[in-house]
XYZ file of C-alpha atoms in Angstrom:
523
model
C -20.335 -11.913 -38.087
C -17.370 -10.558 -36.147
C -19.336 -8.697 -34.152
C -20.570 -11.578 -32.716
C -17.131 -11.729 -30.708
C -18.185 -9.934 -28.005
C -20.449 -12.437 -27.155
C -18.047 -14.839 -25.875
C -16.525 -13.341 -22.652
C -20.267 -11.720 -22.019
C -22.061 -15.092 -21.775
C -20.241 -16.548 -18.577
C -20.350 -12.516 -16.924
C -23.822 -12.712 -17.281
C -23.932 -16.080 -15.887
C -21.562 -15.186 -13.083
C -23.831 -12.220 -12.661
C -27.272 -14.080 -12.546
C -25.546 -16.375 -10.039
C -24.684 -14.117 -7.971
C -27.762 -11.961 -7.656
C -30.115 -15.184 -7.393
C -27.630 -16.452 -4.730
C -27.532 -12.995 -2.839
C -31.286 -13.040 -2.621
C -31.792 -16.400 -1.813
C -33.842 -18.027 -4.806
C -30.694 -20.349 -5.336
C -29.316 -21.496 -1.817
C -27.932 -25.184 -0.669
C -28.458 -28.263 -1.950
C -31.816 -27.447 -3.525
C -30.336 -24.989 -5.732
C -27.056 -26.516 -7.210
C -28.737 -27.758 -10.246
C -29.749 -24.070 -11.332
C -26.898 -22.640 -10.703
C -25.078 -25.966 -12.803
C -27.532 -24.801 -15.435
C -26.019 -21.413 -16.204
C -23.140 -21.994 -15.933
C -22.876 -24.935 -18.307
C -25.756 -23.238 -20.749
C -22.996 -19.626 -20.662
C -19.779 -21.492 -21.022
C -21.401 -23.917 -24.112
C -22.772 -20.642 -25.476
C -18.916 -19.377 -25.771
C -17.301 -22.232 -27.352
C -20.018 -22.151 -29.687
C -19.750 -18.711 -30.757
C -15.664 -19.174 -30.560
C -15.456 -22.110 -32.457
C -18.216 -20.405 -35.441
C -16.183 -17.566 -35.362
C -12.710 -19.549 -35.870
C -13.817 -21.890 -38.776
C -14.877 -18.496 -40.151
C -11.490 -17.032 -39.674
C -9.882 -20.044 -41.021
C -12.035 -19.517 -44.728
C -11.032 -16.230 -44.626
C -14.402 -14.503 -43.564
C -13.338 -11.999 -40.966
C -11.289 -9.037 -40.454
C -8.370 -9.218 -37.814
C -10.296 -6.898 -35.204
C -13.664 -5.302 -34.894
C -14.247 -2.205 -33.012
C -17.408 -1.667 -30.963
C -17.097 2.122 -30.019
C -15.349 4.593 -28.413
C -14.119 3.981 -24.468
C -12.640 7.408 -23.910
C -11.334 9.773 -25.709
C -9.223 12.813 -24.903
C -7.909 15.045 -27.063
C -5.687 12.871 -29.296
C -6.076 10.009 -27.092
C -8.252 7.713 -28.176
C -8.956 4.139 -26.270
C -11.739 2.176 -28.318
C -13.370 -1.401 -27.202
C -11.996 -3.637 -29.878
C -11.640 -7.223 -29.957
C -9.719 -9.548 -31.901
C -11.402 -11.646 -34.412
C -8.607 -14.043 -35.562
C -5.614 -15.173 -35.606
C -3.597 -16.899 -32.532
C -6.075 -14.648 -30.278
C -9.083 -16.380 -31.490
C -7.720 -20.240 -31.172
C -6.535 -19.563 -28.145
C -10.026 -18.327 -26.788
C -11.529 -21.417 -28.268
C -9.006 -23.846 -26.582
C -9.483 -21.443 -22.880
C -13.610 -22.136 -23.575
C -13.483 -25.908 -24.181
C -11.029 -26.558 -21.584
C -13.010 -23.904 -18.836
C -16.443 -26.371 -20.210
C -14.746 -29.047 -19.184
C -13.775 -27.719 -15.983
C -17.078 -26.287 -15.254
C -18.560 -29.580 -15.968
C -16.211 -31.770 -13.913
C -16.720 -29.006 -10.952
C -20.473 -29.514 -10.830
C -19.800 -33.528 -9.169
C -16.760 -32.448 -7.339
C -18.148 -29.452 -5.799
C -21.630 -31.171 -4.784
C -23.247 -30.184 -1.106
C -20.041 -27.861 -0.910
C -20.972 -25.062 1.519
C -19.633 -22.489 -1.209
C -20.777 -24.512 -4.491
C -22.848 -21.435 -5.364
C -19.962 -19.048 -4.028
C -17.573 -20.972 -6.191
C -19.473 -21.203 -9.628
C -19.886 -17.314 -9.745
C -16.728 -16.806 -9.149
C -15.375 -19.286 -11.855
C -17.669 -17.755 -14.247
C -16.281 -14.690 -13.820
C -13.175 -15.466 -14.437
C -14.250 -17.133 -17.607
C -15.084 -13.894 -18.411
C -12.329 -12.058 -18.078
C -10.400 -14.773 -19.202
C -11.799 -14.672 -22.723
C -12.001 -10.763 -22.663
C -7.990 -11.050 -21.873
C -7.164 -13.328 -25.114
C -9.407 -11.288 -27.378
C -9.212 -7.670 -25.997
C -7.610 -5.421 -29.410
C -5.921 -3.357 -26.623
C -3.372 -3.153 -23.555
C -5.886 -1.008 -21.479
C -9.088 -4.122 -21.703
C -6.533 -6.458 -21.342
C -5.762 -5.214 -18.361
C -8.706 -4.981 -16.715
C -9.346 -8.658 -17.617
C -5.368 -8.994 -16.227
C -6.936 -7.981 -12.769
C -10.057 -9.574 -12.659
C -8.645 -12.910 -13.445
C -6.141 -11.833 -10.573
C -9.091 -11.091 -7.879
C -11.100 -14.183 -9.226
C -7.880 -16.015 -8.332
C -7.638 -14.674 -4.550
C -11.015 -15.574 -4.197
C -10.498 -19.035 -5.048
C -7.658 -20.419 -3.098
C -9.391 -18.790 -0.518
C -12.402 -20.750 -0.544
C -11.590 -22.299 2.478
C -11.269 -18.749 3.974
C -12.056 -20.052 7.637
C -8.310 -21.800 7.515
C -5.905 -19.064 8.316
C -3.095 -20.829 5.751
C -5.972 -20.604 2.953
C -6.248 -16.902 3.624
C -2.344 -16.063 3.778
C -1.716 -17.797 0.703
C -4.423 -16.088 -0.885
C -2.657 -12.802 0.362
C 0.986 -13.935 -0.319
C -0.394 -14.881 -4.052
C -1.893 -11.627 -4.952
C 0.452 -9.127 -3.248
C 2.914 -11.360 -5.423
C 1.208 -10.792 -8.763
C 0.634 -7.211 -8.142
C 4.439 -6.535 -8.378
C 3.779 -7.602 -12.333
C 0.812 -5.311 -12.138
C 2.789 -2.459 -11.599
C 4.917 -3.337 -14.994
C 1.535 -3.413 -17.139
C 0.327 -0.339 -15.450
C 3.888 1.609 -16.264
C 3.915 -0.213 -19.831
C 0.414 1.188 -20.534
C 2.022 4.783 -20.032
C 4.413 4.632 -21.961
C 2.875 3.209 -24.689
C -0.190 5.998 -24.534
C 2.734 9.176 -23.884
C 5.194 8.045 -26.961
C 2.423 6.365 -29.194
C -1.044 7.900 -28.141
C -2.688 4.746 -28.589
C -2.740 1.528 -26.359
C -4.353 -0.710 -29.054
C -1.408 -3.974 -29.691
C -1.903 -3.943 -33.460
C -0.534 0.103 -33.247
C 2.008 -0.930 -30.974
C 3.351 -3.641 -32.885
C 3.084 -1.732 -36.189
C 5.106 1.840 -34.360
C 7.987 -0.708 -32.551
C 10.170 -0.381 -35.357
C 9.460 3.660 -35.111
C 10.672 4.160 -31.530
C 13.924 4.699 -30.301
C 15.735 1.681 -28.903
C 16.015 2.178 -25.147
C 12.866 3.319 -25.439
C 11.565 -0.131 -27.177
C 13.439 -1.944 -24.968
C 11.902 -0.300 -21.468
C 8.588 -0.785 -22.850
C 9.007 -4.281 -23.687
C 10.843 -4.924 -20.237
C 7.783 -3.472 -18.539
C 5.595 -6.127 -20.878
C 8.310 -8.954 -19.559
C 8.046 -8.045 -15.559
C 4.001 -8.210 -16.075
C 4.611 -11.614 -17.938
C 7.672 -13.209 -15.352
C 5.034 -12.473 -12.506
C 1.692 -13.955 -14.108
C 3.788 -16.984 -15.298
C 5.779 -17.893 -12.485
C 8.950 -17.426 -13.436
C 11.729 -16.366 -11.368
C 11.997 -14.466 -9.033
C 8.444 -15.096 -8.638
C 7.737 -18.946 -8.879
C 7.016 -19.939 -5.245
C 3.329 -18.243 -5.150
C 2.384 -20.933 -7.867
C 2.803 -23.504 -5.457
C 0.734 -21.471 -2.547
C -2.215 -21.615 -4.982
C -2.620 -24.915 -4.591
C -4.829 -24.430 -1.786
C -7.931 -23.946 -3.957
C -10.186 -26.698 -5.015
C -8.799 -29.043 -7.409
C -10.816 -27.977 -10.380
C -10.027 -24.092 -9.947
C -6.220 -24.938 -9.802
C -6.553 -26.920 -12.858
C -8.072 -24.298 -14.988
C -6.311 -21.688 -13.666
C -2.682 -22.933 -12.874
C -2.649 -25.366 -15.666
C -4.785 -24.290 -17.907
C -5.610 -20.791 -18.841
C -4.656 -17.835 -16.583
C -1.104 -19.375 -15.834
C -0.480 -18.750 -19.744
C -1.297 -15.400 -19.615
C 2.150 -14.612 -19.311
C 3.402 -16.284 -21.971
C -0.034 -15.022 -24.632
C 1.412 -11.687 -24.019
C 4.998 -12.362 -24.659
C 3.502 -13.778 -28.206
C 1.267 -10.884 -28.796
C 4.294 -8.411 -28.343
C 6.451 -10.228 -31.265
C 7.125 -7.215 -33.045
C 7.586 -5.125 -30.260
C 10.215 -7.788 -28.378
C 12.222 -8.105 -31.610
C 13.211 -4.377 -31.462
C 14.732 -4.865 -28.262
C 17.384 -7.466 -27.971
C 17.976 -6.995 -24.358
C 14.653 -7.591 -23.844
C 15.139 -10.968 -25.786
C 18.088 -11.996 -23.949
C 16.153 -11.233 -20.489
C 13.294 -13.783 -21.956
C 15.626 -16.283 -22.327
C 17.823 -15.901 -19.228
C 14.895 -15.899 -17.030
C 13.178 -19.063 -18.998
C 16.479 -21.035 -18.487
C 16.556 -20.523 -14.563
C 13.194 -21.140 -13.951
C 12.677 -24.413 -16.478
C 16.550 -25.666 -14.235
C 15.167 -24.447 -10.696
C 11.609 -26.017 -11.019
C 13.043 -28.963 -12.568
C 15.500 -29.046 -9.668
C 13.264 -28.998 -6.993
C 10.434 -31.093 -8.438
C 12.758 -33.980 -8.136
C 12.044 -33.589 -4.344
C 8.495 -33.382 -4.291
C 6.505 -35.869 -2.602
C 2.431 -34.986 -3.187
C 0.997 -35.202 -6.580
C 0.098 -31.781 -6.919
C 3.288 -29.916 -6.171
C 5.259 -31.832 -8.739
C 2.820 -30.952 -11.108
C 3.026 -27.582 -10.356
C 6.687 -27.141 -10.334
C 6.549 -29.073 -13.816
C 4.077 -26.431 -15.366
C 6.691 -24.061 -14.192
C 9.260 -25.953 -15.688
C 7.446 -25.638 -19.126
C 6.621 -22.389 -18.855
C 10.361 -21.624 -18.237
C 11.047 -23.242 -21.756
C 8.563 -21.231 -23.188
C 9.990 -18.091 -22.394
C 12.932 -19.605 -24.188
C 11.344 -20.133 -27.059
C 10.240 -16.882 -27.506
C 13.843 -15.506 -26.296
C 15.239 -17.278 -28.866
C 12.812 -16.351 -31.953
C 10.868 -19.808 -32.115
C 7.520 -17.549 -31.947
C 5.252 -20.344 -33.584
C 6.375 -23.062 -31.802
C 5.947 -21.235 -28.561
C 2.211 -21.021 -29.122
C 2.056 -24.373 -30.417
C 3.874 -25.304 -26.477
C 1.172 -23.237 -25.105
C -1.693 -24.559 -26.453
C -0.440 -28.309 -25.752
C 1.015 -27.699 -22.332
C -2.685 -25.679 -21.614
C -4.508 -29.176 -21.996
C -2.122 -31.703 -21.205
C -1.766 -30.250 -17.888
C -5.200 -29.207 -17.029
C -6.477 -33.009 -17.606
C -3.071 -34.061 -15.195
C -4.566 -31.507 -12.233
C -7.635 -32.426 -13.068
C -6.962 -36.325 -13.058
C -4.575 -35.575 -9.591
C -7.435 -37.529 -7.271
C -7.514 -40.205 -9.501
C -3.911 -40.753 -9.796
C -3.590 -41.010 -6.581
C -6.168 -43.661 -5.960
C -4.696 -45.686 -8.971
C -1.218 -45.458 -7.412
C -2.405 -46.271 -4.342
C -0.428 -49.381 -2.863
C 2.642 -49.242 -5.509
C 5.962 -48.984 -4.831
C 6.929 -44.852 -5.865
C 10.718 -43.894 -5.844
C 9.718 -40.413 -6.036
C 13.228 -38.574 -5.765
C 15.877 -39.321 -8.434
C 18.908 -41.583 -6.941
C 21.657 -38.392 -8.155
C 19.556 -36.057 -5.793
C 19.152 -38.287 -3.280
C 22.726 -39.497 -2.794
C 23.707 -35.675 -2.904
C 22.579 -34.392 0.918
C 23.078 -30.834 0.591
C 20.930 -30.635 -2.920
C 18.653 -33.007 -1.651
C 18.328 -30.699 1.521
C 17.916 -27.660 -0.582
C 15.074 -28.984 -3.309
C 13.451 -29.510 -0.001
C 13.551 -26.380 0.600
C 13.341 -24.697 -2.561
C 16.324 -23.298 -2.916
C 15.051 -20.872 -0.026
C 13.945 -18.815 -3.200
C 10.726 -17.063 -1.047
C 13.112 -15.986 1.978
C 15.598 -14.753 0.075
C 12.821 -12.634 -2.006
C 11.529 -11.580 1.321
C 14.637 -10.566 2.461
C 15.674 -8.340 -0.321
C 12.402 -6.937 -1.072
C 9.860 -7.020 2.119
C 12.031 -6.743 4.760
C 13.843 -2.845 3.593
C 10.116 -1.910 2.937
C 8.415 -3.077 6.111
C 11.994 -1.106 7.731
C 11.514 2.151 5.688
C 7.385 1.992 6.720
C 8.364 1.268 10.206
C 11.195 4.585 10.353
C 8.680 6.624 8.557
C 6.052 6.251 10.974
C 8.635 6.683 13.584
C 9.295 10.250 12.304
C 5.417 11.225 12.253
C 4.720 9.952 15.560
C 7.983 11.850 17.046
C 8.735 14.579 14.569
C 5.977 15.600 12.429
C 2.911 15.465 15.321
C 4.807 17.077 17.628
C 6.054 20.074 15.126
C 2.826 20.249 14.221
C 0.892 20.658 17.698
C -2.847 19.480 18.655
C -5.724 21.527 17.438
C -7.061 21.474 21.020
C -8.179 25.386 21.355
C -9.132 25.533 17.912
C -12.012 22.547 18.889
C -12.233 24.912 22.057
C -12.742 28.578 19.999
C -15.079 26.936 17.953
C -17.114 25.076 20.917
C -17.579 28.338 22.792
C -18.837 30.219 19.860
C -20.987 27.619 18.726
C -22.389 27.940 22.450
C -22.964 31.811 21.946
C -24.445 31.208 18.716
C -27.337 29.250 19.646
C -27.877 31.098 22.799
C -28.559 34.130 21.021
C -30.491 32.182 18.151
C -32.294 30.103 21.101
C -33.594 33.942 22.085
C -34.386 34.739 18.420
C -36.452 31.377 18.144
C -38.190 32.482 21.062
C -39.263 35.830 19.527
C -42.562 35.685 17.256
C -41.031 37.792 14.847
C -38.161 36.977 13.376
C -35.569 39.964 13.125
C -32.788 39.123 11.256
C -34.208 40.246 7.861
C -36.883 42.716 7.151
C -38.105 44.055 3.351
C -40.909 45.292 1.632
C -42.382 44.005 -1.723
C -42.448 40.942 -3.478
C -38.603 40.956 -3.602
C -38.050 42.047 -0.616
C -40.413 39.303 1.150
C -38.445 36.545 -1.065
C -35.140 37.836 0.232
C -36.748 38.202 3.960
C -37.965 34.152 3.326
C -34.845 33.183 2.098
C -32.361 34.661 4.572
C -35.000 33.097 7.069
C -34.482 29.445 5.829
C -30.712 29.974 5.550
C -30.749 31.359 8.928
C -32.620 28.184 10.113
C -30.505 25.971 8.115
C -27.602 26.949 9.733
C -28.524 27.245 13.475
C -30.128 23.300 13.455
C -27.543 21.673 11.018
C -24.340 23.787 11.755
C -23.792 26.126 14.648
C -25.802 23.470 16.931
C -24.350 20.470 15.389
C -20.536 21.943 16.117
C -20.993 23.183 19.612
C -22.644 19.856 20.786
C -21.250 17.122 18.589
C -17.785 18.634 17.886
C -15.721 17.073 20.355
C -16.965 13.522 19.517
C -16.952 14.222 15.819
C -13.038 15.030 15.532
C -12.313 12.523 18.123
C -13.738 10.222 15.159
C -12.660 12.193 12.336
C -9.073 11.552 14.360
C -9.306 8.255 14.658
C -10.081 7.592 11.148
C -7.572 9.410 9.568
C -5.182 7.251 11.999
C -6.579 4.256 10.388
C -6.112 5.565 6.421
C -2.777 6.573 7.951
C -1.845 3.149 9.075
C -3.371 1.646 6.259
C -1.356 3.911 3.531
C 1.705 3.001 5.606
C 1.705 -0.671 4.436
C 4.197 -2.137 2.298
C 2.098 -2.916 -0.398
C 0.937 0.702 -0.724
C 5.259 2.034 0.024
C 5.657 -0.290 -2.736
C 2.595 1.042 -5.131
C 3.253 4.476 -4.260
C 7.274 4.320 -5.631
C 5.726 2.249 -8.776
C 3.545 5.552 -9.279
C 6.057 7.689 -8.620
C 8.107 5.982 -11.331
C 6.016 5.993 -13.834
C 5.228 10.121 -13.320
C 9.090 10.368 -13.781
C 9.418 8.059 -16.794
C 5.997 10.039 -17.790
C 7.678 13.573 -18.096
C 10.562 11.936 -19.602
């Protein structure tokens, strides 16, 4: 029966995927086809919960293993990466909770959404990330969990860009997921190091082999867990994208930034028990970083006048204490905060419209009389405690400088040193020119000179050089001496572009994440 596991992340990707296709072809379009695509996507996400919540009364009574394997996803050498799936536990209840409360969204998204220009756009999209949402919470191992990490990340790019015509939808979008790669770059380094020291990336091996590694080595691989958790959860430094993501429709940034992916962070904290508990620093870090972000979301929430930034700020407030929780040992009650704060706050974001129309008319004090008699705090909750400048300022600033000096020095150093390849173009023109003047005469010839033999062998060989010959004059020689000018001029001109493109600080940034983890690698 716990192979039927797999079933629950693959019913809303084939969903998402039938969407998709039907929409891209135009059997489901407008109006006329929003009850189809309703269809699937209810009929997939009911399918899940159904299979989740089988498989979890069967896990209570004691009827499945912990994980079931379904084959081999690469193997090399010793190195062995398998597709395996956990079948109880905290895993499995928190994939049933993330399918009732993504059913619930799903359903409440089919009235909101209705005549929406992007209604089809928008349910494929939240399928998918039903899909890797479920795949995250069950995958056996760091490498599928992962993957799910970043589809859940594109899926949520995709959606507070819905409105993609308003340029502040699109730079949030951007701001959001340039944000959340900076975790990325964690998971991808703790993958390594988990697959150099332990040869395996599965969490049940590296839980069991935590107590086997060194300490500073436990502790860098569980503070290369933590940055991948700070980022996906919003806590400091990297709070202030939650609130950009806002700009999505209301039903997206319920599911997603109250309740599921927003937990992501803390699920892996939880999953990593055994691995956090050899490494105290990392502990301490948990808890530092909880405290800050539970006081500086608290903080500024006092100030916040729409409905859905002060719930926002609160989830990040909870989330904060979280982290605490799990700084401080409290494992159990952590998940029990998770699970609580998933659906408490998905039916507040959810409810937001509402609220407001109910409120509508009443007298709101919405900033506390402390803050507001206090001017300079009052000023910065307002502003946030300028948290997103300051990050800017330390960290995008010195990259966008060092991108901007290095293309300096290949425009002025490295071009120059290197010269234009003007004469080669020119050598190779002329001969090219020579070429098919003397294969023009050949051409001309009825007999064909440039091979001659007797025999059956001899007439292959003759028929072969023939074609070759042929082959080159039409599809090389000629193609160089008359297209060569324009085809480096565009060969030039993109390699400028890759150039420019590489030379971004996203891709500064990713390259000196790589270049870390080589180093640590070798280490």
């Amino acid at each position: 029966m716990a192979a039927y596991a797999t079933l629950i992340p693959l019913f809303p990707l084939l969903a998402a995927l039938l969407i998709g296709g039907l929409h891209f072809c135009r059997i489901i379009d407008g109006e006329a086809g929003e009850k189809t695509t309703a269809r699937l996507a209810l009929t997939a996400i009911s399918l899940s919960v159904l299979t989740a919540l089988s498989l979890l009364i069967a896990d209570l009574s004691g009827q499945l293993p912990d994980s079931v394997s379904y084959g081999t996803w690469l193997r090399s050498g010793s190195l062995i990466i398998d597709y395996k799936l956990t079948t109880g536990g905290f895993s499995l209840a928190l994939a049933s909770l993330f399918s009732l409360l993504l059913l619930v969204a799903i359903r409440f998204s089919v009235n909101y959404m209705h005549r929406e220009t992007g209604f089809h756009r928008f349910f494929f999209v939240l399928n998918l990330f039903a899909a890797a949402m479920l795949l995250l919470v069950l995958s056996g191992n760091a490498v599928f969990t992962f993957i799910a990490w970043e589809i859940a990340g594109v899926c949520s790019y995709w959606l507070i860009a819905y409105a993609y015509y308003r340029p502040i939808a699109a730079h949030n979008a951007t701001r959001v997921f340039v944000t959340n790669r900076i975790g990325d770059g964690g998971f991808i380094l703790a993958i390594g190091l988990a697959l150099a020291w332990l040869e395996n990336a599965d969490w049940q091996t590296i839980n069991l082999s935590a107590a086997d590694l060194e300490p500073g080595d436990a502790t860098l691989l569980a503070l290369s867990f933590a940055v991948a958790a700070f980022a996906k959860s919003a806590q400091i430094p990297f709070t202030p994208w939650l609130a950009r993501a806002m700009e999505g429709p209301t039903p997206s940034s319920a599911i997603f930034y109250g309740g599921a992916m927003i937990h992501a962070g803390v699920f892996l904290i939880i999953q990593l028990e055994p691995l956090f508990m050899q490494a105290p620093l990392a502990m301490s870090l948990l808890t530092v970083i909880g405290a800050l972000t539970a006081i500086y979301s608290y903080w500024v929430g006092l100030s916040q006048t729409d409905i859905k930034s002060s719930q926002i700020f609160a989830t990040s407030a909870q989330l904060g204490l979280m982290f605490v929780e799990c700084g401080l040992g409290f494992w159990t009650l952590a998940a029990w905060h998770l699970c609580a704060h998933a659906v408490v706050r998905c039916y507040l974001l959810l409810t937001a419209p509402s609220i407001l129309h109910n409120t509508h008319g009443q007298a709101i004090r919405p900033v506390a009389p402390a803050l507001a008699n206090c001017r300079w705090a009052f000023i910065a909750s307002l502003q946030r405690g300028w948290l997103e400048p300051a990050m800017d300022w330390l960290l995008v600033k010195p990259v966008l400088r060092l991108a901007k000096d290095v293309r300096y020095i290949d425009e002025h150093i490295v071009d120059p040193a290197l010269g234009a390849p003007a004469p080669a173009i020119k050598a190779v023109s002329s001969l090219a020119q020579w070429e098919e003047q003397k294969m023009g005469a050949n051409l001309n010839s009825q007999e064909d000179s440039f091979a001659q033999g007797s025999g059956l062998a001899g007439k292959l060989a003759q028929w072969t050089a023939a074609l070759l010959n042929w082959f080159e004059y039409h599809f090389i020689l000629r193609g160089i001496g008359r297209d060569s000018i324009r085809l480096g001029r565009r060969l030039g001109q993109a390699a400028n572009r890759f150039e420019q493109l590489l030379l971004q600080p996203r891709y500064l940034a990713l390259f000196v994440l790589i270049t870390l983890m080589v180093a640590l690698g070798y280490r």
